[in-house]
Amino acid sequence: MSDMNQQMAARYKNNFLKEVEAQVEMGEWVKMCMQCGVCAGSCPTNFHPGWEHPPQEIFMMIRAGKREEVLTSPSMWMCTSCYNCYVRCPRKLPITHIMHGLAEYAYQLGVAPKFQPTQHLSKTFWDNCTKTGRVNEVKLTQTLYFRDGLMAGIKQGLAMKDVALGLVKAKRLNLMEALGFGHKCKDIKGIHAMLAKARELEAKRKGRQPA
Amino acid sequence: MARKEYAFYPGCSSQKGASASNYLTSVESMCKTLDIKMTEIPDWNCCGASISYAEAGELPRHVMNARNFALAEQNLPGQDILATCAACWLGARESKERLEHSDVLMADTNEALKEAGLNIKVIPEVRHMVEVLIEDLGYDELKKPVKKPLEGMKFAGYVGCQTNRPFGIHGESFENPVYLDKLIETVGGEAVPYDQKVTCCGGALAFSEPDKAQAQIRDIIESAYDNGAEMIVTPCPLCQANVEVYQGSINKKYGTKFNIPVLYYSQLMTLAYGGSAKEAALDGNVIRARKLEEFAGR
């Protein structure tokens, strides 16, 4: 267990609902769920099948205090941000944001599943776009493919070479971006300072140790 | 002076050489005909997209969008922000809504923005290109410049998620939005009814969970074919890329023979307004729309 995880579990004294309400984005909505299951039936990933626990189960588990089961579940990481559950929920729960919020909290506590591919994508994407203020698509793809080492990356790259060649031919993939040429903001320094401040303020407001 | 002016937020994917650069080219051609002036927000930054939620947390995400609001307000006062990308629009609108509903978030945001020498007083309206076309101009105005209607061509209007949910285009239903069909009809094409119009393409999970995303993409394409569509049309850069570029992988996996072009509404409009294949950026499609290339040459 990470330090922050222990600290948070102690702070909320096994009242996991209260913890979610205080720490998770839009967590105060969880208690509004009436267990109808429309979210589960609306999730595109759920059909294929992706979820260990669909959203309404997660909500009930939170109320039942199943802290570890919820935070370590891969379920929330299956969200594609399609907002279908969000617009269909009869109680108007912002389910998409609650799923993102739970995933974020579990990740910050260090208890989310290890080597979860969407978690890796989230970090890769944010690091990539905040480095220069704009996404470098070539470097984004490289980082994703080479996650499991050089050979795996080459294999993955070869499997996807037709896709990449098609995009290069259509002038929609600029290989010069790999060398650092490409799009960036002018005030990168300002962006970094602003984001550092935002992280500090958020950690303070939520009573979390700064990362 | 142009008929309408906006603070333009092109987003990362629309830049030159990026995955949706053909979207930008065709939007520029379309806007030239419609006399819409777009001035790029100086030094705009990435919205963070939906997928950055885990690493970014809440405030840093809003602050990224807030920087664009501040730059727009400062440099292009009084103009609405206009986004072409569905995710940019959604991310920015979400941040606007959250900041306007929370004094705490707004105060924190301004404190962070100070580090970049910026601040927000009033957040401009954040509009998507199709909203502007439909609400500020209207279908009748969009029809007027049509010189070459796309007669006899059948399109599946693939709306997808993020221009449709959670905000959507005003007056449209989440389950069966008709704005894209109406845009297709406005330029003389036929919009085929099909049942996967608002199915998710997998979004960013096309990268991290390719099997699941490709199963969804297969359903969308299959339904378009089954209902007689010759081409798919979409308003979203990620929908366009996902539905277009994985057709080869899906064919290998499922033994299908998909080879259907996936276009932007702005490409159809540019062609119907008499634009060339180059102005419509048809060379930017990985699966070439031969029928439209011939049409443009006529």
Short mmCIF file of C-alpha atoms in Angstrom, two decimals:
data_model
loop_
_atom_site.label_atom_id
_atom_site.label_comp_id
_atom_site.label_asym_id
_atom_site.label_seq_id
_atom_site.Cartn_x
_atom_site.Cartn_y
_atom_site.Cartn_z
CA MET A 1 0.00 0.00 0.00
CA SER A 2 1.31 3.43 -0.91
CA ASP A 3 1.62 6.11 1.75
CA MET A 4 -1.13 8.23 0.27
CA ASN A 5 -3.45 5.22 0.03
CA GLN A 6 -2.95 4.41 3.72
CA GLN A 7 -3.34 8.02 4.67
CA MET A 8 -6.62 8.40 2.78
CA ALA A 9 -8.09 5.11 4.06
CA ALA A 10 -7.35 6.28 7.59
CA ARG A 11 -8.69 9.76 7.04
CA TYR A 12 -12.15 8.57 5.94
CA LYS A 13 -12.33 5.77 8.52
CA ASN A 14 -13.74 3.11 6.21
CA ASN A 15 -16.50 5.39 4.95
CA PHE A 16 -15.69 4.86 1.30
CA LEU A 17 -18.75 6.74 0.02
CA LYS A 18 -17.60 9.79 1.93
CA GLU A 19 -14.10 9.36 0.56
CA VAL A 20 -15.41 9.15 -3.02
CA GLU A 21 -17.59 12.21 -2.49
CA ALA A 22 -14.63 14.24 -1.29
CA GLN A 23 -11.89 12.96 -3.58
CA VAL A 24 -13.43 11.82 -6.85
CA GLU A 25 -14.50 14.19 -9.59
CA MET A 26 -18.34 14.35 -9.46
CA GLY A 27 -18.22 11.74 -6.67
CA GLU A 28 -21.02 13.50 -4.79
CA TRP A 29 -23.43 12.09 -7.40
CA VAL A 30 -22.80 8.41 -6.56
CA LYS A 31 -25.57 8.18 -3.96
CA MET A 32 -28.15 9.27 -6.55
CA CYS A 33 -27.87 5.95 -8.46
CA MET A 34 -31.07 3.89 -8.34
CA GLN A 35 -29.56 0.71 -9.80
CA CYS A 36 -31.61 0.62 -13.01
CA GLY A 37 -28.69 -0.60 -15.15
CA VAL A 38 -29.33 1.63 -18.16
CA CYS A 39 -25.63 2.62 -18.03
CA ALA A 40 -24.52 -1.00 -18.34
CA GLY A 41 -26.87 -1.56 -21.26
CA SER A 42 -25.66 1.62 -22.98
CA CYS A 43 -21.93 1.04 -22.77
CA PRO A 44 -20.35 0.12 -26.12
CA THR A 45 -17.39 -1.60 -24.46
CA ASN A 46 -19.61 -3.65 -22.19
CA PHE A 47 -21.01 -5.58 -25.14
CA HIS A 48 -17.64 -6.75 -26.28
CA PRO A 49 -17.19 -7.53 -23.20
CA GLY A 50 -14.95 -5.19 -21.28
CA TRP A 51 -16.27 -4.48 -17.85
CA GLU A 52 -15.64 -6.54 -14.76
CA HIS A 53 -18.27 -4.38 -13.03
CA PRO A 54 -20.54 -2.04 -15.01
CA PRO A 55 -21.12 1.44 -13.53
CA GLN A 56 -24.21 0.65 -11.47
CA GLU A 57 -22.35 -2.20 -9.76
CA ILE A 58 -19.43 0.11 -9.04
CA PHE A 59 -21.85 2.60 -7.48
CA MET A 60 -23.39 -0.05 -5.23
CA MET A 61 -19.95 -1.35 -4.27
CA ILE A 62 -18.92 2.16 -3.24
CA ARG A 63 -21.94 2.40 -0.96
CA ALA A 64 -21.19 -1.05 0.42
CA GLY A 65 -17.67 0.11 1.31
CA LYS A 66 -15.83 -2.21 -1.08
CA ARG A 67 -12.89 0.15 -1.25
CA GLU A 68 -10.17 -2.17 -2.48
CA GLU A 69 -12.38 -4.01 -4.99
CA VAL A 70 -13.46 -0.74 -6.58
CA LEU A 71 -10.11 1.03 -6.70
CA THR A 72 -8.20 -1.97 -8.04
CA SER A 73 -10.84 -2.86 -10.64
CA PRO A 74 -9.93 -2.53 -14.33
CA SER A 75 -13.55 -1.55 -15.06
CA MET A 76 -13.33 2.23 -15.10
CA TRP A 77 -10.41 2.05 -17.52
CA MET A 78 -12.73 0.66 -20.19
CA CYS A 79 -14.55 3.99 -20.59
CA THR A 80 -14.29 5.32 -24.16
CA SER A 81 -15.76 8.73 -23.18
CA CYS A 82 -18.73 8.20 -25.49
CA TYR A 83 -21.15 9.75 -22.95
CA ASN A 84 -23.96 7.33 -23.81
CA CYS A 85 -24.50 6.36 -20.16
CA TYR A 86 -24.30 10.02 -19.20
CA VAL A 87 -27.15 11.18 -21.45
CA ARG A 88 -29.36 8.17 -20.79
CA CYS A 89 -29.11 8.02 -16.99
CA PRO A 90 -32.62 8.73 -15.66
CA ARG A 91 -31.13 10.24 -12.50
CA LYS A 92 -28.75 12.44 -14.53
CA LEU A 93 -25.56 11.10 -12.98
CA PRO A 94 -22.51 12.35 -14.92
CA ILE A 95 -21.33 8.73 -15.14
CA THR A 96 -18.53 9.34 -17.65
CA HIS A 97 -16.89 11.84 -15.30
CA ILE A 98 -17.38 9.64 -12.25
CA MET A 99 -15.65 6.76 -14.07
CA HIS A 100 -12.79 9.06 -15.09
CA GLY A 101 -12.66 10.43 -11.54
CA LEU A 102 -12.51 6.97 -9.93
CA ALA A 103 -9.81 5.87 -12.33
CA GLU A 104 -7.82 9.04 -11.65
CA TYR A 105 -8.12 8.63 -7.89
CA ALA A 106 -7.07 4.97 -7.97
CA TYR A 107 -4.12 5.90 -10.17
CA GLN A 108 -3.00 8.75 -7.91
CA LEU A 109 -3.24 6.44 -4.89
CA GLY A 110 -1.04 3.94 -6.69
CA VAL A 111 -3.56 1.09 -6.40
CA ALA A 112 -4.89 0.99 -9.98
CA PRO A 113 -4.07 -2.15 -12.01
CA LYS A 114 -0.45 -2.18 -13.15
CA PHE A 115 0.31 -2.13 -16.90
CA GLN A 116 -3.25 -1.13 -17.70
CA PRO A 117 -3.01 0.00 -21.36
CA THR A 118 -5.50 2.88 -21.15
CA GLN A 119 -3.80 4.18 -18.04
CA HIS A 120 -0.52 4.17 -19.93
CA LEU A 121 -2.20 5.97 -22.83
CA SER A 122 -3.61 8.62 -20.52
CA LYS A 123 -0.20 9.39 -19.07
CA THR A 124 1.50 9.25 -22.44
CA PHE A 125 -1.03 11.59 -24.01
CA TRP A 126 -0.93 14.17 -21.23
CA ASP A 127 2.88 14.14 -21.01
CA ASN A 128 3.07 14.46 -24.77
CA CYS A 129 0.65 17.36 -25.16
CA THR A 130 1.88 19.35 -22.16
CA LYS A 131 5.54 19.04 -23.11
CA THR A 132 5.21 21.61 -25.89
CA GLY A 133 1.55 22.60 -25.49
CA ARG A 134 0.49 20.60 -28.53
CA VAL A 135 0.32 16.91 -29.41
CA ASN A 136 3.22 15.41 -31.34
CA GLU A 137 1.40 12.50 -33.01
CA VAL A 138 4.53 10.65 -34.14
CA LYS A 139 6.11 10.67 -30.70
CA LEU A 140 2.78 9.71 -29.15
CA THR A 141 2.58 6.62 -31.36
CA GLN A 142 6.22 5.73 -30.74
CA THR A 143 5.86 5.92 -26.97
CA LEU A 144 2.74 3.77 -27.07
CA TYR A 145 4.22 1.09 -29.30
CA PHE A 146 7.55 0.85 -27.52
CA ARG A 147 6.03 0.56 -24.05
CA ASP A 148 7.02 -3.09 -23.75
CA GLY A 149 10.54 -2.68 -25.12
CA LEU A 150 12.30 -2.44 -28.44
CA MET A 151 11.34 -5.78 -29.99
CA ALA A 152 7.68 -5.49 -29.03
CA GLY A 153 7.69 -1.98 -30.46
CA ILE A 154 9.16 -3.08 -33.76
CA LYS A 155 6.64 -5.92 -33.96
CA GLN A 156 3.79 -3.58 -33.21
CA GLY A 157 5.15 -1.06 -35.71
CA LEU A 158 5.35 -3.71 -38.44
CA ALA A 159 1.82 -4.87 -37.71
CA MET A 160 0.63 -1.31 -38.16
CA LYS A 161 2.92 -0.35 -41.03
CA ASP A 162 0.14 -0.29 -43.63
CA VAL A 163 -1.81 2.17 -41.51
CA ALA A 164 1.25 4.37 -41.05
CA LEU A 165 2.24 4.24 -44.74
CA GLY A 166 -1.30 5.16 -45.77
CA LEU A 167 -1.21 8.18 -43.49
CA VAL A 168 2.24 9.26 -44.66
CA LYS A 169 1.09 8.99 -48.27
CA ALA A 170 -1.98 11.09 -47.48
CA LYS A 171 0.32 13.67 -45.78
CA ARG A 172 -1.35 13.04 -42.45
CA LEU A 173 1.70 11.72 -40.61
CA ASN A 174 4.79 13.91 -40.57
CA LEU A 175 7.77 11.72 -39.75
CA MET A 176 9.88 14.82 -39.08
CA GLU A 177 7.94 15.13 -35.84
CA ALA A 178 9.97 12.17 -34.57
CA LEU A 179 13.01 14.42 -34.64
CA GLY A 180 11.30 17.10 -32.62
CA PHE A 181 10.18 19.17 -35.58
CA GLY A 182 6.53 19.80 -35.43
CA HIS A 183 3.94 21.81 -33.70
CA LYS A 184 4.55 23.57 -30.44
CA CYS A 185 3.41 26.59 -28.45
CA LYS A 186 5.61 29.65 -28.08
CA ASP A 187 5.05 30.14 -24.36
CA ILE A 188 5.98 26.63 -23.23
CA LYS A 189 7.55 28.04 -20.08
CA GLY A 190 4.31 29.79 -19.12
CA ILE A 191 2.31 26.62 -19.74
CA HIS A 192 4.60 24.57 -17.50
CA ALA A 193 4.49 27.15 -14.71
CA MET A 194 0.70 27.37 -14.95
CA LEU A 195 0.29 23.58 -14.81
CA ALA A 196 2.66 23.21 -11.85
CA LYS A 197 0.58 25.77 -10.00
CA ALA A 198 -2.66 23.99 -10.94
CA ARG A 199 -1.33 20.68 -9.60
CA GLU A 200 -0.25 22.35 -6.38
CA LEU A 201 -3.65 24.01 -5.89
CA GLU A 202 -5.57 20.82 -6.61
CA ALA A 203 -3.45 18.78 -4.19
CA LYS A 204 -4.00 21.43 -1.53
CA ARG A 205 -7.77 21.62 -2.05
CA LYS A 206 -8.16 17.83 -1.92
CA GLY A 207 -5.73 17.41 0.95
CA ARG A 208 -3.49 15.13 -1.12
CA GLN A 209 0.28 15.09 -0.87
CA PRO A 210 1.75 16.93 -3.82
CA ALA A 211 2.99 14.45 -6.42
CA MET B 1 -15.83 42.53 -43.79
CA ALA B 2 -16.74 38.89 -43.58
CA ARG B 3 -20.30 37.83 -42.86
CA LYS B 4 -19.25 36.07 -39.63
CA GLU B 5 -16.05 36.17 -37.57
CA TYR B 6 -14.77 33.69 -35.03
CA ALA B 7 -11.77 33.01 -32.81
CA PHE B 8 -10.55 29.81 -34.41
CA TYR B 9 -9.33 26.85 -32.37
CA PRO B 10 -8.06 24.29 -34.91
CA GLY B 11 -6.73 21.76 -32.39
CA CYS B 12 -3.69 19.51 -32.63
CA SER B 13 -4.98 17.00 -35.18
CA SER B 14 -5.91 19.66 -37.75
CA GLN B 15 -2.46 21.18 -38.07
CA LYS B 16 -0.43 20.84 -41.24
CA GLY B 17 0.92 17.31 -41.57
CA ALA B 18 -1.22 16.00 -38.70
CA SER B 19 -3.87 13.29 -38.86
CA ALA B 20 -6.77 15.59 -39.72
CA SER B 21 -4.97 18.12 -41.91
CA ASN B 22 -7.40 17.30 -44.73
CA TYR B 23 -10.23 18.41 -42.45
CA LEU B 24 -8.65 21.84 -42.04
CA THR B 25 -7.99 22.27 -45.77
CA SER B 26 -11.60 21.50 -46.64
CA VAL B 27 -12.97 23.67 -43.82
CA GLU B 28 -10.94 26.60 -45.10
CA SER B 29 -12.29 26.10 -48.63
CA MET B 30 -15.84 25.80 -47.35
CA CYS B 31 -15.56 28.90 -45.17
CA LYS B 32 -14.15 30.93 -48.03
CA THR B 33 -17.30 30.24 -50.04
CA LEU B 34 -19.54 30.94 -47.06
CA ASP B 35 -17.66 34.14 -46.18
CA ILE B 36 -16.80 33.00 -42.67
CA LYS B 37 -13.65 34.53 -41.26
CA MET B 38 -11.66 32.49 -38.78
CA THR B 39 -8.75 34.08 -36.94
CA GLU B 40 -6.56 31.54 -35.17
CA ILE B 41 -6.29 32.08 -31.41
CA PRO B 42 -2.63 33.14 -31.02
CA ASP B 43 -0.47 30.42 -29.44
CA TRP B 44 -3.48 28.19 -28.61
CA ASN B 45 -2.71 24.92 -26.81
CA CYS B 46 -4.04 21.35 -26.68
CA CYS B 47 -7.35 20.80 -24.79
CA GLY B 48 -5.99 17.61 -23.21
CA ALA B 49 -8.77 15.56 -24.90
CA SER B 50 -10.89 13.15 -22.86
CA ILE B 51 -8.16 10.55 -22.46
CA SER B 52 -5.79 12.60 -20.31
CA TYR B 53 -8.15 12.35 -17.31
CA ALA B 54 -6.01 9.98 -15.23
CA GLU B 55 -2.71 11.80 -15.48
CA ALA B 56 -4.09 15.33 -15.61
CA GLY B 57 -6.63 15.36 -12.81
CA GLU B 58 -9.27 18.04 -12.77
CA LEU B 59 -7.79 21.52 -12.42
CA PRO B 60 -4.83 21.13 -14.82
CA ARG B 61 -7.27 20.06 -17.54
CA HIS B 62 -9.48 23.10 -17.02
CA VAL B 63 -6.46 25.37 -16.85
CA MET B 64 -5.29 24.17 -20.27
CA ASN B 65 -8.66 25.13 -21.75
CA ALA B 66 -8.75 28.32 -19.71
CA ARG B 67 -5.49 29.47 -21.27
CA ASN B 68 -7.19 29.33 -24.68
CA PHE B 69 -10.20 31.23 -23.30
CA ALA B 70 -7.92 33.94 -21.93
CA LEU B 71 -5.94 34.22 -25.17
CA ALA B 72 -9.15 34.44 -27.22
CA GLU B 73 -10.70 37.02 -24.91
CA GLN B 74 -7.55 39.12 -24.90
CA ASN B 75 -6.72 38.99 -28.61
CA LEU B 76 -10.11 38.52 -30.25
CA PRO B 77 -12.57 40.18 -27.89
CA GLY B 78 -16.26 39.59 -28.47
CA GLN B 79 -15.73 36.64 -30.82
CA ASP B 80 -17.06 33.14 -30.13
CA ILE B 81 -14.47 30.38 -30.07
CA LEU B 82 -14.93 28.05 -33.02
CA ALA B 83 -13.57 24.50 -32.86
CA THR B 84 -13.57 22.00 -35.72
CA CYS B 85 -12.55 19.00 -33.62
CA ALA B 86 -15.27 17.28 -31.61
CA ALA B 87 -12.96 16.57 -28.67
CA CYS B 88 -11.58 20.13 -28.54
CA TRP B 89 -15.12 21.46 -28.55
CA LEU B 90 -16.28 19.06 -25.86
CA GLY B 91 -13.24 19.59 -23.64
CA ALA B 92 -13.44 23.36 -23.89
CA ARG B 93 -17.20 23.47 -23.33
CA GLU B 94 -16.90 21.19 -20.34
CA SER B 95 -14.25 23.43 -18.79
CA LYS B 96 -16.34 26.53 -19.48
CA GLU B 97 -19.33 24.94 -17.77
CA ARG B 98 -17.36 23.78 -14.73
CA LEU B 99 -15.59 27.08 -14.25
CA GLU B 100 -18.79 29.07 -14.58
CA HIS B 101 -20.49 26.86 -12.00
CA SER B 102 -17.74 26.89 -9.40
CA ASP B 103 -16.22 29.99 -7.85
CA VAL B 104 -13.52 27.83 -6.28
CA LEU B 105 -12.43 26.32 -9.58
CA MET B 106 -12.56 29.73 -11.26
CA ALA B 107 -10.43 31.34 -8.55
CA ASP B 108 -7.88 28.49 -8.67
CA THR B 109 -7.83 28.68 -12.47
CA ASN B 110 -7.08 32.39 -12.44
CA GLU B 111 -4.35 31.86 -9.88
CA ALA B 112 -2.73 29.26 -12.12
CA LEU B 113 -3.18 31.41 -15.23
CA LYS B 114 -1.33 34.23 -13.50
CA GLU B 115 1.82 32.11 -13.82
CA ALA B 116 1.46 32.49 -17.59
CA GLY B 117 0.62 36.18 -17.34
CA LEU B 118 -3.05 35.65 -18.18
CA ASN B 119 -6.48 35.89 -16.58
CA ILE B 120 -10.11 35.34 -17.47
CA LYS B 121 -12.98 37.70 -16.91
CA VAL B 122 -15.64 36.40 -19.26
CA ILE B 123 -15.35 33.03 -20.97
CA PRO B 124 -16.33 33.29 -24.63
CA GLU B 125 -18.97 30.96 -26.09
CA VAL B 126 -17.44 27.74 -27.41
CA ARG B 127 -18.99 26.55 -30.66
CA HIS B 128 -18.44 23.62 -32.99
CA MET B 129 -18.20 24.25 -36.73
CA VAL B 130 -21.43 22.38 -37.46
CA GLU B 131 -23.22 24.44 -34.80
CA VAL B 132 -22.06 27.62 -36.50
CA LEU B 133 -23.14 26.35 -39.91
CA ILE B 134 -26.59 25.32 -38.73
CA GLU B 135 -27.37 27.99 -36.13
CA ASP B 136 -25.60 31.08 -37.45
CA LEU B 137 -26.16 30.46 -41.15
CA GLY B 138 -28.89 27.82 -41.48
CA TYR B 139 -29.56 25.12 -44.07
CA ASP B 140 -31.03 27.58 -46.58
CA GLU B 141 -27.90 29.73 -46.58
CA LEU B 142 -25.73 26.62 -46.83
CA LYS B 143 -27.70 25.51 -49.87
CA LYS B 144 -27.44 28.77 -51.80
CA PRO B 145 -23.82 28.38 -53.01
CA VAL B 146 -24.36 24.77 -54.19
CA LYS B 147 -23.25 24.65 -57.83
CA LYS B 148 -22.80 20.91 -58.24
CA PRO B 149 -25.23 18.87 -56.14
CA LEU B 150 -23.90 15.42 -55.17
CA GLU B 151 -26.81 13.75 -56.93
CA GLY B 152 -27.19 10.00 -56.81
CA MET B 153 -24.53 9.47 -54.15
CA LYS B 154 -25.37 7.58 -51.00
CA PHE B 155 -23.76 8.52 -47.71
CA ALA B 156 -23.96 7.12 -44.19
CA GLY B 157 -23.88 10.13 -41.88
CA TYR B 158 -21.77 8.93 -38.99
CA VAL B 159 -22.36 11.36 -36.12
CA GLY B 160 -20.51 9.36 -33.47
CA CYS B 161 -20.24 10.60 -29.90
CA GLN B 162 -18.68 13.86 -29.07
CA THR B 163 -20.57 16.33 -31.26
CA ASN B 164 -23.71 14.56 -30.07
CA ARG B 165 -23.20 13.83 -26.39
CA PRO B 166 -23.36 15.23 -23.78
CA PHE B 167 -23.98 18.70 -25.26
CA GLY B 168 -25.10 17.93 -28.78
CA ILE B 169 -26.39 20.29 -31.42
CA HIS B 170 -29.33 22.31 -30.12
CA GLY B 171 -32.68 20.71 -30.78
CA GLU B 172 -31.25 17.34 -31.82
CA SER B 173 -31.96 14.03 -30.08
CA PHE B 174 -29.08 12.01 -28.66
CA GLU B 175 -30.45 8.76 -30.06
CA ASN B 176 -31.15 9.91 -33.61
CA PRO B 177 -29.64 13.27 -34.46
CA VAL B 178 -30.52 14.33 -37.99
CA TYR B 179 -28.28 17.34 -38.56
CA LEU B 180 -25.65 15.43 -40.50
CA ASP B 181 -28.27 13.79 -42.72
CA LYS B 182 -29.68 17.24 -43.39
CA LEU B 183 -26.24 18.58 -44.29
CA ILE B 184 -25.79 15.68 -46.74
CA GLU B 185 -29.18 16.44 -48.28
CA THR B 186 -28.40 20.16 -48.40
CA VAL B 187 -25.54 19.44 -50.80
CA GLY B 188 -27.70 17.10 -52.88
CA GLY B 189 -26.57 13.72 -51.57
CA GLU B 190 -28.69 10.91 -50.21
CA ALA B 191 -28.42 10.11 -46.50
CA VAL B 192 -29.12 6.41 -45.98
CA PRO B 193 -30.84 5.40 -42.75
CA TYR B 194 -28.69 2.96 -40.75
CA ASP B 195 -28.61 1.86 -37.15
CA GLN B 196 -25.04 2.66 -36.05
CA LYS B 197 -25.16 6.41 -36.55
CA VAL B 198 -24.26 7.26 -32.95
CA THR B 199 -22.20 4.18 -32.05
CA CYS B 200 -18.83 4.94 -30.49
CA CYS B 201 -15.77 4.16 -32.65
CA GLY B 202 -13.77 3.36 -29.51
CA GLY B 203 -12.21 6.82 -29.36
CA ALA B 204 -8.75 6.84 -27.85
CA LEU B 205 -9.16 3.18 -26.89
CA ALA B 206 -8.48 2.32 -30.53
CA PHE B 207 -4.86 2.66 -29.35
CA SER B 208 -5.05 0.96 -25.96
CA GLU B 209 -7.78 -1.64 -26.54
CA PRO B 210 -7.59 -2.22 -30.31
CA ASP B 211 -9.63 -5.43 -30.34
CA LYS B 212 -12.60 -3.89 -28.56
CA ALA B 213 -12.49 -0.69 -30.60
CA GLN B 214 -12.17 -2.54 -33.89
CA ALA B 215 -15.20 -4.68 -33.03
CA GLN B 216 -17.18 -1.45 -32.64
CA ILE B 217 -15.79 0.00 -35.87
CA ARG B 218 -16.72 -3.20 -37.70
CA ASP B 219 -20.34 -2.84 -36.57
CA ILE B 220 -20.47 0.74 -37.84
CA ILE B 221 -19.04 -0.04 -41.27
CA GLU B 222 -21.08 -3.21 -41.71
CA SER B 223 -24.29 -1.33 -41.03
CA ALA B 224 -23.32 1.43 -43.49
CA TYR B 225 -22.70 -1.17 -46.22
CA ASP B 226 -25.85 -3.14 -45.40
CA ASN B 227 -27.94 -0.03 -45.88
CA GLY B 228 -26.47 0.82 -49.25
CA ALA B 229 -24.00 3.57 -48.36
CA GLU B 230 -21.11 4.18 -50.77
CA MET B 231 -19.26 6.48 -48.40
CA ILE B 232 -19.26 7.45 -44.73
CA VAL B 233 -19.33 11.10 -43.61
CA THR B 234 -18.39 12.41 -40.18
CA PRO B 235 -17.85 15.65 -38.23
CA CYS B 236 -15.10 14.29 -35.90
CA PRO B 237 -11.36 13.83 -36.62
CA LEU B 238 -11.01 10.78 -34.39
CA CYS B 239 -14.13 9.10 -35.82
CA GLN B 240 -12.75 9.76 -39.29
CA ALA B 241 -9.33 8.30 -38.56
CA ASN B 242 -10.55 5.29 -36.58
CA VAL B 243 -13.21 4.27 -39.08
CA GLU B 244 -10.90 4.78 -42.04
CA VAL B 245 -7.45 3.50 -41.10
CA TYR B 246 -8.32 0.24 -39.33
CA GLN B 247 -10.36 -1.23 -42.20
CA GLY B 248 -7.32 -3.30 -43.30
CA SER B 249 -6.81 -4.73 -39.80
CA ILE B 250 -10.51 -5.47 -39.46
CA ASN B 251 -10.52 -7.25 -42.82
CA LYS B 252 -7.63 -9.45 -41.67
CA LYS B 253 -9.28 -10.24 -38.37
CA TYR B 254 -12.84 -10.82 -39.51
CA GLY B 255 -12.43 -11.84 -43.16
CA THR B 256 -14.45 -8.83 -44.31
CA LYS B 257 -13.72 -6.85 -47.49
CA PHE B 258 -14.25 -3.33 -46.22
CA ASN B 259 -12.96 -0.54 -48.41
CA ILE B 260 -15.30 2.37 -47.83
CA PRO B 261 -14.10 5.99 -47.97
CA VAL B 262 -14.66 8.09 -44.84
CA LEU B 263 -15.04 11.82 -45.44
CA TYR B 264 -15.66 15.04 -43.58
CA TYR B 265 -18.88 16.99 -44.16
CA SER B 266 -16.65 19.91 -45.14
CA GLN B 267 -15.20 17.89 -48.03
CA LEU B 268 -18.69 17.25 -49.41
CA MET B 269 -19.65 20.89 -49.04
CA THR B 270 -16.48 22.11 -50.72
CA LEU B 271 -17.13 19.84 -53.72
CA ALA B 272 -20.79 20.81 -53.96
CA TYR B 273 -19.74 24.47 -53.91
CA GLY B 274 -17.71 23.77 -57.02
CA GLY B 275 -14.33 23.31 -55.30
CA SER B 276 -11.58 21.14 -56.73
CA ALA B 277 -10.38 17.79 -55.38
CA LYS B 278 -7.39 19.64 -53.99
CA GLU B 279 -9.52 22.26 -52.24
CA ALA B 280 -11.58 19.45 -50.73
CA ALA B 281 -8.33 17.67 -49.75
CA LEU B 282 -9.49 14.40 -51.29
CA ASP B 283 -5.81 13.43 -51.55
CA GLY B 284 -5.82 13.32 -47.73
CA ASN B 285 -8.05 10.27 -47.61
CA VAL B 286 -6.23 6.98 -47.05
CA ILE B 287 -9.09 5.11 -48.72
CA ARG B 288 -9.52 7.25 -51.80
CA ALA B 289 -13.02 8.42 -52.67
CA ARG B 290 -12.72 7.66 -56.41
CA LYS B 291 -16.31 8.57 -57.14
CA LEU B 292 -15.83 12.03 -55.63
CA GLU B 293 -12.48 12.48 -57.39
CA GLU B 294 -14.21 11.84 -60.72
CA PHE B 295 -17.04 14.14 -59.69
CA ALA B 296 -14.60 16.94 -58.85
CA GLY B 297 -12.92 16.57 -62.23
CA ARG B 298 -16.17 16.98 -64.13
#
